[in-house]
Coordinates of C-alpha atoms and ligand atoms in Angstrom, one line a residue:
M15 CA 19.9 -12.5 23.4
T16 CA 21.1 -14.4 20.3
A17 CA 18.4 -16.9 19.3
N18 CA 18.8 -20.2 17.6
V19 CA 17.3 -20.8 14.2
V20 CA 17.4 -24.2 12.6
V21 CA 16.7 -24.5 8.9
I22 CA 15.8 -27.9 7.4
G23 CA 16.0 -27.7 3.7
S24 CA 17.8 -27.5 0.4
L25 CA 21.2 -26.4 -0.8
N26 CA 21.6 -25.7 -4.6
M27 CA 24.3 -24.4 -6.8
D28 CA 22.6 -21.7 -8.9
L29 CA 23.7 -21.6 -12.5
V30 CA 22.7 -18.1 -13.4
T31 CA 22.4 -16.6 -16.9
R32 CA 21.4 -13.0 -17.5
A33 CA 19.5 -12.5 -20.7
P34 CA 17.5 -9.7 -22.4
R35 CA 14.3 -11.6 -21.7
L36 CA 13.2 -15.1 -20.7
P37 CA 13.4 -17.6 -23.6
R38 CA 10.3 -19.0 -25.3
G39 CA 9.9 -22.7 -26.0
G40 CA 12.3 -23.9 -28.7
E41 CA 14.2 -20.6 -28.8
T42 CA 17.9 -20.0 -28.4
L43 CA 18.8 -16.6 -26.9
I44 CA 22.2 -14.9 -26.6
G45 CA 22.7 -14.1 -22.9
H46 CA 24.7 -11.3 -21.2
S47 CA 26.5 -13.2 -18.5
F48 CA 26.9 -16.5 -16.6
A49 CA 27.8 -17.1 -12.9
T50 CA 27.6 -20.0 -10.4
V51 CA 26.3 -18.7 -7.1
S52 CA 25.5 -20.6 -3.9
G53 CA 21.7 -20.9 -3.4
G54 CA 18.8 -23.2 -2.5
K55 CA 15.9 -21.9 -0.6
G56 CA 16.9 -23.6 2.6
A57 CA 20.6 -22.4 2.5
N58 CA 19.5 -18.9 1.5
Q59 CA 17.2 -18.7 4.5
A60 CA 19.9 -19.9 6.7
V61 CA 22.3 -17.3 5.4
A62 CA 19.7 -14.6 5.8
A63 CA 18.9 -15.6 9.4
A64 CA 22.7 -15.6 10.2
R65 CA 23.5 -12.3 8.6
L66 CA 20.4 -10.8 10.2
G67 CA 21.3 -11.7 13.8
A68 CA 20.5 -15.3 14.6
R69 CA 22.7 -18.3 15.5
V70 CA 21.9 -20.8 12.8
S71 CA 22.2 -24.5 12.2
M72 CA 21.4 -26.1 8.8
V73 CA 20.1 -29.6 8.3
G74 CA 20.5 -30.7 4.7
C75 CA 22.4 -32.8 2.2
V76 CA 25.0 -31.9 -0.5
G77 CA 26.5 -34.2 -3.1
S78 CA 30.0 -35.7 -3.4
D79 CA 30.9 -33.2 -6.1
D80 CA 32.8 -29.9 -6.0
Y81 CA 29.5 -28.0 -5.7
G82 CA 28.8 -29.9 -2.4
V83 CA 32.1 -28.6 -0.9
Q84 CA 31.4 -25.0 -2.1
L85 CA 27.8 -25.0 -0.8
R86 CA 28.9 -26.2 2.7
D87 CA 31.9 -23.8 2.8
A88 CA 29.6 -20.9 1.9
L89 CA 27.5 -21.6 5.0
K90 CA 30.5 -22.1 7.2
A91 CA 31.8 -18.7 6.1
E92 CA 28.6 -17.3 7.7
Q93 CA 29.4 -19.1 11.0
I94 CA 26.4 -21.4 10.3
D95 CA 26.7 -24.8 12.1
C96 CA 26.9 -27.5 9.4
Q97 CA 27.3 -30.6 11.6
A98 CA 23.9 -31.7 10.2
V99 CA 24.8 -31.0 6.5
S100 CA 25.7 -34.5 5.2
A101 CA 27.6 -35.2 2.0
V102 CA 26.0 -38.1 0.0
E103 CA 27.2 -39.9 -3.1
G104 CA 26.2 -38.2 -6.4
S105 CA 25.4 -34.7 -7.6
S106 CA 24.4 -31.7 -5.4
G107 CA 21.2 -29.9 -6.0
V108 CA 21.3 -27.4 -8.9
A109 CA 19.1 -24.5 -10.0
L110 CA 19.1 -23.3 -13.6
I111 CA 18.2 -19.6 -13.4
V112 CA 17.6 -17.0 -16.1
V113 CA 17.2 -13.4 -15.1
D114 CA 15.9 -10.9 -17.6
D115 CA 16.5 -7.2 -18.1
D116 CA 13.3 -6.4 -16.1
S117 CA 14.8 -8.4 -13.2
Q118 CA 12.3 -11.2 -13.5
N119 CA 13.5 -14.8 -13.3
A120 CA 12.6 -18.3 -14.3
I121 CA 14.1 -21.2 -12.3
V122 CA 14.3 -25.0 -12.9
I123 CA 15.6 -27.0 -10.0
V124 CA 17.0 -30.5 -10.0
A125 CA 16.9 -32.0 -6.4
G126 CA 20.1 -34.1 -6.5
A127 CA 21.4 -34.6 -3.0
N128 CA 18.4 -32.7 -1.5
G129 CA 16.4 -35.8 -2.3
A130 CA 18.5 -37.8 0.2
L131 CA 17.3 -35.7 3.1
T132 CA 15.0 -38.3 4.5
P133 CA 13.1 -38.3 7.8
A134 CA 15.7 -40.7 9.2
V135 CA 18.5 -38.1 8.5
V136 CA 16.5 -35.5 10.4
E137 CA 16.0 -37.9 13.3
R138 CA 19.7 -38.5 13.4
F139 CA 20.2 -34.8 14.1
D140 CA 17.3 -34.4 16.6
A141 CA 19.7 -32.8 19.1
V142 CA 20.1 -29.9 16.6
L143 CA 16.3 -29.5 16.5
Q144 CA 16.1 -29.6 20.3
G145 CA 18.5 -26.6 20.4
A146 CA 16.2 -24.4 18.2
D147 CA 14.0 -21.5 19.1
V148 CA 12.6 -21.3 15.6
V149 CA 12.5 -24.0 13.0
I150 CA 12.1 -23.2 9.3
C151 CA 11.2 -25.6 6.4
Q152 CA 10.5 -25.1 2.7
L153 CA 9.5 -27.6 -0.1
E154 CA 12.7 -28.4 -2.0
I155 CA 13.3 -31.6 0.0
P156 CA 11.0 -34.7 0.1
D157 CA 7.5 -34.1 1.4
A158 CA 7.8 -36.9 4.0
T159 CA 10.8 -35.1 5.5
V160 CA 9.0 -31.8 5.7
G161 CA 6.0 -33.4 7.4
H162 CA 8.3 -35.2 9.8
A163 CA 10.3 -32.0 10.6
L164 CA 7.2 -29.9 11.2
K165 CA 5.6 -32.4 13.5
R166 CA 8.8 -33.0 15.5
A167 CA 9.5 -29.3 15.9
R168 CA 5.9 -28.8 17.1
A169 CA 6.2 -31.7 19.5
L170 CA 9.4 -30.0 20.9
G171 CA 7.5 -26.8 21.4
K172 CA 9.4 -24.8 18.8
T173 CA 8.1 -21.9 16.8
V174 CA 7.5 -23.4 13.4
I175 CA 7.7 -21.6 10.1
L176 CA 6.9 -23.2 6.7
N177 CA 7.7 -21.3 3.5
P178 CA 5.8 -23.5 1.1
A179 CA 8.1 -22.9 -1.9
P180 CA 7.9 -24.0 -4.5
A181 CA 4.2 -25.1 -4.3
S182 CA 2.0 -26.2 -7.1
R183 CA -0.6 -28.2 -5.0
P184 CA -2.4 -28.1 -1.7
L185 CA -0.4 -29.2 1.4
P186 CA -1.1 -32.5 3.3
A187 CA -3.9 -31.7 5.7
D188 CA -2.1 -33.1 8.7
W189 CA 0.8 -30.5 8.4
F190 CA -1.3 -27.5 9.2
A191 CA -1.6 -28.0 13.0
A192 CA 2.2 -28.0 13.3
I193 CA 2.6 -24.6 11.5
D194 CA 2.8 -21.3 13.5
Y195 CA 3.6 -19.1 10.5
L196 CA 2.8 -20.1 6.9
I197 CA 4.7 -17.8 4.5
P198 CA 3.6 -18.2 0.9
N199 CA 4.0 -15.8 -2.0
E200 CA 0.9 -15.0 -4.2
S201 CA 1.2 -18.0 -6.5
E202 CA 1.9 -20.4 -3.6
A203 CA -1.0 -19.0 -1.6
A204 CA -3.2 -19.6 -4.6
A205 CA -1.9 -23.2 -5.1
L206 CA -2.4 -24.0 -1.4
S207 CA -5.8 -22.4 -1.0
G208 CA -7.5 -22.7 -4.4
V209 CA -8.1 -18.9 -4.3
T210 CA -6.7 -16.8 -7.2
V211 CA -4.5 -14.2 -5.6
D212 CA -4.1 -10.9 -7.6
S213 CA -5.0 -8.2 -5.1
L214 CA -4.9 -7.4 -1.4
Q215 CA -8.5 -8.6 -1.1
T216 CA -7.9 -11.9 -2.7
A217 CA -4.7 -12.4 -0.6
E218 CA -7.0 -11.9 2.5
N219 CA -9.4 -14.5 1.1
A220 CA -6.6 -17.0 0.5
A221 CA -5.1 -16.4 4.0
T222 CA -8.6 -16.8 5.6
Q223 CA -8.8 -20.2 3.7
L224 CA -5.4 -21.3 4.9
I225 CA -6.2 -20.4 8.5
A226 CA -9.4 -22.3 8.2
M227 CA -7.3 -25.3 7.0
G228 CA -5.4 -25.1 10.3
A229 CA -2.4 -22.8 9.8
G230 CA -1.7 -20.6 12.9
K231 CA -0.9 -17.3 11.2
V232 CA -0.3 -16.5 7.5
I233 CA 2.0 -14.0 5.9
V234 CA 1.4 -13.7 2.1
T235 CA 4.4 -12.0 0.5
L236 CA 3.3 -9.8 -2.4
G237 CA 6.6 -8.6 -4.0
A238 CA 6.6 -4.8 -4.5
Q239 CA 3.1 -4.7 -2.8
G240 CA 4.6 -5.7 0.5
S241 CA 3.0 -8.4 2.6
L242 CA -0.4 -9.3 4.1
F243 CA -0.5 -10.7 7.7
A244 CA -3.5 -12.7 8.9
N245 CA -3.9 -14.2 12.4
G246 CA -7.5 -15.4 12.2
T247 CA -9.0 -12.3 13.9
G248 CA -7.9 -9.6 11.4
F249 CA -5.4 -8.5 8.7
E250 CA -2.6 -6.1 8.5
H251 CA -1.0 -4.9 5.2
F252 CA 2.7 -4.0 5.4
P253 CA 3.7 -1.9 2.3
A254 CA 7.2 -2.7 0.9
P255 CA 10.0 -0.2 0.9
A256 CA 10.4 1.1 -2.7
V257 CA 13.7 0.1 -4.3
K258 CA 15.0 -0.4 -7.9
A259 CA 15.1 -4.1 -8.5
V260 CA 18.1 -5.7 -10.2
D261 CA 17.4 -9.4 -9.4
T262 CA 14.5 -10.8 -7.2
T263 CA 16.1 -14.2 -6.7
A264 CA 16.1 -15.1 -3.0
A265 CA 14.0 -12.1 -2.0
G266 CA 11.4 -14.4 -0.4
D267 CA 14.2 -16.4 1.3
T268 CA 15.7 -13.2 2.7
F269 CA 12.3 -12.1 4.1
V270 CA 11.7 -15.5 5.7
G271 CA 15.3 -15.6 7.3
G272 CA 15.0 -12.0 8.5
F273 CA 11.5 -12.5 9.9
A274 CA 12.7 -15.7 11.7
A275 CA 15.8 -14.0 13.1
A276 CA 13.9 -11.0 14.4
L277 CA 11.1 -13.1 15.8
A278 CA 13.5 -15.4 17.6
S279 CA 15.3 -12.4 19.1
G280 CA 12.0 -11.3 20.8
K281 CA 10.8 -8.7 18.3
S282 CA 7.0 -8.4 17.8
E283 CA 5.4 -9.9 14.7
A284 CA 5.0 -6.5 13.1
E285 CA 8.6 -5.5 13.8
A286 CA 9.8 -8.9 12.4
I287 CA 7.8 -8.4 9.2
R288 CA 9.2 -4.9 8.7
Y289 CA 12.7 -6.1 9.4
G290 CA 12.3 -9.0 6.9
Q291 CA 10.8 -6.6 4.3
I292 CA 13.7 -4.2 4.5
A293 CA 16.2 -7.1 4.2
A294 CA 14.3 -8.4 1.2
A295 CA 14.1 -5.0 -0.4
L296 CA 17.9 -4.6 -0.1
S297 CA 18.4 -8.1 -1.6
V298 CA 16.6 -7.3 -4.8
T299 CA 19.0 -4.4 -5.4
R300 CA 21.8 -6.9 -5.9
A301 CA 22.4 -9.9 -8.1
G302 CA 22.4 -13.5 -7.1
A303 CA 21.0 -15.5 -4.2
Q304 CA 23.3 -15.6 -1.2
P305 CA 25.5 -12.7 -2.3
S306 CA 22.5 -10.4 -2.4
I307 CA 21.4 -11.0 1.3
P308 CA 22.2 -7.9 3.5
T309 CA 23.6 -7.8 7.0
M310 CA 21.9 -6.6 10.1
S311 CA 23.8 -3.3 10.0
E312 CA 22.8 -2.7 6.4
V313 CA 19.1 -3.2 7.4
Q314 CA 19.5 -0.9 10.4
A315 CA 21.2 1.8 8.2
F316 CA 18.3 1.5 5.7
K317 CA 15.9 2.3 8.6
L318 CA 17.8 5.4 9.4
A319 CA 17.9 6.6 5.7
Ligands
RIB420 O1 14.5 -18.8 -3.8 C1 15.6 -18.8 -4.7 C2 16.3 -20.1 -4.8 O2 15.4 -21.0 -5.5 C3 17.5 -20.1 -5.6 O3 18.7 -19.9 -4.9 C4 17.5 -21.5 -6.3 O4 18.5 -22.4 -5.8 C5 16.1 -22.1 -6.0 O5 16.1 -23.0 -5.0

């Protein structure tokens, strides 16, 4: 069965510089290379879910510039339904990304057209939401839109995933009851829960806190340490496959999209987490956001290796 995943979120053009290290304040560094790459957490998760087996629709906004055309075309090339990707006057979202020789990155985003994705726009495409099995949101669009989308998806009885990225503060309390799976990384789990996350134990503490706030289940992604699943009655740690990282940009997005596609197709939570982890591990071995996301057959081949 091919399941329907709907992603409500951002599309950004990534302006990516590779440099020996991340620059300090006031410093000018000589970089190795520059590329423009399609990205944005929402669009990356849509591409991941599509390459990893789901039928995907995207709800979002691009600008009236060339980037807007390129971002939309990149999704269409993955057979992603873009009827709910609207072009609005002005600039598309952009992300300024520096990746260093240790494959760490620093990112500054400018919302641009992503800021035009209002609750009213989501309402206009309610039929798209109605066709979903799984709905995914992130935090690169206005908070009011995320809150609206989560609650509408819950009211329609969909499986609801929130990847709270980027997060620097607690979530509105009235969102939690609408969330089936909350998927933060360590720093997001800390920002949301108030618990410093620097170990498996502290990830468990943060997840416990987030479930007490009302989230259904929590998956804290821990980079090379894998991920921690919590469902309110216990925890399970899923170690990550070991790979040589080239660029970690969009690894979290690949996990979320892969997890959603697998879950929507009827796989168990544990299978979906392992599937998402293999996809994310493969993505960090390649440069860029959307170009780094593997296909289902690559993930299956990795399993056999
Ligand atoms: O998660 C990676 C993404 O974050 C990049 O593609 C960039 O656009 C930012 O949104």
